[in-house]
Amino acid sequence: MSHTVIVEHVSKVYRQGELDVPALTDISLVIDAGGFVSLHGPSGSGKTTLLNIIGGLDRPTAGDVIVAGKSLNSLSRSELAELRLDRIGFVFQSYNLIPVLSALENVEFIMQLQGVPDDERRERAMAVLKEVGLGGMEKRRPAQLSGGQQQRVAVARAIVSNPDIVLADEPTANLDSKTSAKLLELMQKMNQERGVTFVFSTHDPLVMKYARRLIALSDGRVVDDQSAGK
């Protein structure tokens, strides 16, 4: 399947002064299209590093990642940027919304970069904001929205361009449990209805409860990989 993420013997070493600090050691994984996957483990286990490497935001020291049939190692910086723009949606712990733009403009932003015509862009952004439960709040700026609403805008922005995969780094970290559950239900719905693959890095037990596959990392290695009984 072309949408599958294939992680092949990936290692990542950071240089700190005189020291080499291994963040990931020889990780191999296959993530099927339509997956709802949690990478979990304690702080420093390597889950965010792995997520960033899958998303092409960071390059491995050794090994390769194949996303949508393309080897990330073989892509130039501009080709990587294009792949991220067209195939990968990102949801960050800190939302990463542009404060001076409205919810609608934040969601439209990716499509603007993709060159989607104005009318279509507006229509798609309005529809997806409604889908995430923010109909009527299109004109509000991030500061006028709660944390949960901001994260919904971030999810809307991630999925509006119909990516193959959404990578979510600690998406519930700043949210209370009720808001987190609503957000996870929303992402689950997007996964089921749109077939978007979701990969989370998390240490939130609630995210793990929703995930259909749990990949545990410790000290930069996969120590457990199981499909939840769902």
Coordinates of C-alpha atoms in Angstrom, one line a residue:
M1 CA 0.0 0.0 0.0
S2 CA 1.5 3.3 -1.0
H3 CA 0.2 5.1 2.1
T4 CA 2.0 2.7 4.5
V5 CA 4.8 4.2 6.5
I6 CA 7.9 1.9 6.5
V7 CA 10.6 2.6 9.1
E8 CA 13.8 0.7 8.1
H9 CA 16.5 0.3 10.8
V10 CA 16.3 3.9 11.9
S11 CA 18.9 5.2 14.4
K12 CA 19.4 8.8 15.5
V13 CA 22.4 10.1 17.4
Y14 CA 22.6 13.6 18.7
R15 CA 26.0 15.2 19.4
Q16 CA 26.2 16.9 22.7
G17 CA 29.7 18.5 23.2
E18 CA 32.1 15.5 23.2
L19 CA 29.3 13.0 23.7
D20 CA 27.2 11.0 21.2
V21 CA 23.7 10.6 22.7
P22 CA 21.6 7.9 21.0
A23 CA 17.9 9.0 20.7
L24 CA 16.8 6.0 18.5
T25 CA 18.5 2.7 18.0
D26 CA 17.7 0.4 15.0
I27 CA 13.9 0.9 14.8
S28 CA 11.9 -1.0 12.1
L29 CA 8.2 -0.6 11.8
V30 CA 5.4 -0.8 9.3
I31 CA 2.3 1.4 9.8
D32 CA -0.6 0.4 7.5
A33 CA -2.9 2.9 5.9
G34 CA -5.9 3.7 8.1
G35 CA -4.0 2.9 11.3
F36 CA -4.7 4.7 14.6
V37 CA -1.4 4.2 16.3
S38 CA 0.1 5.4 19.6
L39 CA 3.9 5.7 20.1
H40 CA 4.2 5.8 23.9
G41 CA 6.9 5.8 26.5
P42 CA 8.5 7.9 29.2
S43 CA 10.1 11.3 28.5
G44 CA 13.3 10.7 26.6
S45 CA 12.2 7.4 25.1
G46 CA 12.5 8.7 21.6
K47 CA 8.8 9.0 20.6
T48 CA 8.9 12.6 19.4
T49 CA 12.2 12.1 17.6
L50 CA 10.6 9.1 15.8
L51 CA 7.5 11.1 14.9
N52 CA 9.7 14.0 13.6
I53 CA 11.7 11.6 11.4
I54 CA 8.5 10.0 10.0
G55 CA 7.3 13.5 9.2
G56 CA 10.6 14.5 7.5
L57 CA 11.2 17.2 10.1
D58 CA 14.4 15.5 11.1
R59 CA 16.7 13.1 9.3
P60 CA 17.9 9.8 10.8
T61 CA 21.6 9.2 11.4
A62 CA 21.2 5.7 9.9
G63 CA 18.3 3.9 8.2
D64 CA 15.4 5.3 6.1
V65 CA 11.7 6.0 6.2
I66 CA 9.4 5.5 3.3
V67 CA 6.2 7.6 3.3
A68 CA 3.6 7.4 0.5
G69 CA 6.0 5.2 -1.5
K70 CA 8.9 7.7 -1.3
S71 CA 12.2 7.2 0.5
L72 CA 12.7 10.3 2.6
N73 CA 16.5 9.9 2.4
S74 CA 16.3 10.3 -1.4
L75 CA 14.4 13.6 -1.2
S76 CA 16.0 17.1 -1.3
R77 CA 14.9 19.6 1.3
S78 CA 12.4 21.2 -1.1
E79 CA 11.0 17.8 -2.1
L80 CA 10.6 16.9 1.6
A81 CA 8.8 20.2 2.1
E82 CA 6.5 19.4 -0.8
L83 CA 5.8 15.9 0.6
R84 CA 4.9 17.3 4.0
L85 CA 2.7 19.9 2.4
D86 CA 0.8 17.4 0.3
R87 CA 0.8 14.1 2.2
I88 CA 1.4 14.8 5.9
G89 CA -0.7 16.7 8.5
F90 CA 0.8 17.8 11.8
V91 CA -0.9 18.5 15.1
F92 CA 1.5 19.8 17.7
Q93 CA 1.2 20.0 21.5
S94 CA 1.4 23.8 21.4
Y95 CA -1.2 24.0 18.6
N96 CA 1.1 26.2 16.4
L97 CA -1.7 28.4 15.1
I98 CA -0.9 31.8 13.6
P99 CA -2.2 34.3 16.3
V100 CA -3.1 37.1 13.8
L101 CA -5.2 34.8 11.6
S102 CA -8.8 33.7 12.3
A103 CA -9.7 30.1 12.7
L104 CA -10.8 30.0 9.1
E105 CA -7.6 31.6 7.8
N106 CA -5.5 29.2 9.9
V107 CA -7.3 26.3 8.3
E108 CA -7.0 27.9 4.8
F109 CA -3.3 28.5 5.2
I110 CA -2.0 25.1 4.1
M111 CA -4.3 25.2 1.0
Q112 CA -3.0 28.6 0.2
L113 CA 0.5 27.2 0.1
Q114 CA -0.8 24.4 -2.1
G115 CA -2.3 26.9 -4.5
V116 CA -6.0 25.9 -4.0
P117 CA -8.3 28.6 -5.6
D118 CA -9.9 31.1 -3.1
D119 CA -13.5 29.9 -3.4
E120 CA -12.7 26.2 -3.0
R121 CA -10.3 27.0 -0.1
R122 CA -12.9 28.9 1.8
E123 CA -15.6 26.2 1.1
R124 CA -13.4 23.4 2.3
A125 CA -12.1 25.3 5.4
M126 CA -15.7 26.2 6.4
A127 CA -16.9 22.6 5.9
V128 CA -14.0 21.1 8.0
L129 CA -14.5 23.6 10.8
K130 CA -18.1 22.6 10.9
E131 CA -17.0 19.0 10.9
V132 CA -14.8 19.6 14.0
G133 CA -17.6 21.3 15.8
L134 CA -16.5 24.9 15.3
G135 CA -19.2 26.1 13.0
G136 CA -19.9 29.8 13.8
M137 CA -16.4 30.4 15.2
E138 CA -14.7 30.8 11.9
K139 CA -13.8 34.5 12.5
R140 CA -12.3 34.0 16.0
R141 CA -8.6 34.3 16.5
P142 CA -6.7 31.7 18.5
A143 CA -6.7 34.0 21.6
Q144 CA -10.5 34.0 21.5
L145 CA -10.7 30.2 21.6
S146 CA -10.2 27.7 24.5
G147 CA -7.3 25.3 24.4
G148 CA -9.6 22.5 23.2
Q149 CA -11.0 24.7 20.4
Q150 CA -7.6 25.7 19.3
Q151 CA -6.5 22.1 19.1
R152 CA -9.7 21.4 17.0
V153 CA -8.6 24.2 14.6
A154 CA -5.2 22.5 14.5
V155 CA -6.8 19.2 13.6
A156 CA -9.0 20.9 11.0
R157 CA -5.9 22.4 9.5
A158 CA -4.1 19.0 9.5
I159 CA -6.9 17.2 7.7
V160 CA -8.3 19.8 5.3
S161 CA -5.7 19.0 2.6
N162 CA -6.6 15.3 2.7
P163 CA -3.2 14.0 3.8
D164 CA -2.4 10.3 3.9
I165 CA -1.2 10.6 7.5
V166 CA -1.6 12.9 10.4
L167 CA 1.2 13.0 13.0
A168 CA 0.1 14.3 16.4
D169 CA 2.8 15.1 19.0
E170 CA 1.3 15.0 22.5
P171 CA -2.0 16.4 21.2
T172 CA -3.8 16.2 24.5
A173 CA -1.0 17.5 26.7
N174 CA -2.6 20.9 27.5
L175 CA -6.2 19.7 27.7
D176 CA -8.4 18.4 30.5
S177 CA -9.6 14.8 30.3
K178 CA -13.1 15.7 29.0
T179 CA -11.7 17.9 26.2
S180 CA -9.1 15.3 25.4
A181 CA -11.8 12.6 25.0
K182 CA -13.8 14.8 22.7
L183 CA -10.7 15.6 20.6
L184 CA -9.8 11.9 20.4
E185 CA -13.4 11.0 19.4
L186 CA -13.1 13.6 16.6
M187 CA -9.8 12.2 15.4
Q188 CA -11.2 8.6 15.6
K189 CA -14.1 9.8 13.4
M190 CA -11.8 11.3 10.9
N191 CA -9.8 8.1 10.8
Q192 CA -12.9 6.0 10.3
E193 CA -14.7 8.2 7.8
R194 CA -11.9 9.6 5.8
G195 CA -9.4 6.8 6.2
V196 CA -6.7 9.1 7.5
T197 CA -3.8 7.3 9.3
F198 CA -3.1 8.8 12.7
V199 CA 0.2 8.4 14.6
F200 CA 0.4 9.9 18.1
S201 CA 3.4 10.4 20.4
T202 CA 2.0 10.4 23.9
H203 CA 2.2 9.4 27.5
D204 CA -1.5 10.1 28.1
P205 CA -3.3 6.8 29.0
L206 CA -6.5 8.2 27.4
V207 CA -4.8 8.4 24.0
M208 CA -3.6 4.8 24.4
K209 CA -7.1 3.7 25.3
Y210 CA -8.4 5.1 21.9
A211 CA -5.4 3.8 19.9
R212 CA -5.8 0.5 18.0
R213 CA -2.1 -0.2 18.0
L214 CA 0.3 0.5 20.9
I215 CA 4.0 0.8 20.2
A216 CA 6.0 1.2 23.4
L217 CA 9.5 2.9 23.3
S218 CA 12.1 2.9 25.9
D219 CA 15.6 4.3 25.6
G220 CA 15.2 4.7 21.8
R221 CA 14.1 1.1 21.1
V222 CA 10.7 -0.5 20.5
V223 CA 10.1 -2.7 23.5
D224 CA 6.5 -3.7 22.8
D225 CA 4.2 -3.5 19.8
Q226 CA 0.6 -4.8 20.1
S227 CA -2.8 -4.3 18.5
A228 CA -5.4 -3.3 21.0
G229 CA -8.5 -5.5 21.1
K230 CA -10.7 -3.2 19.1

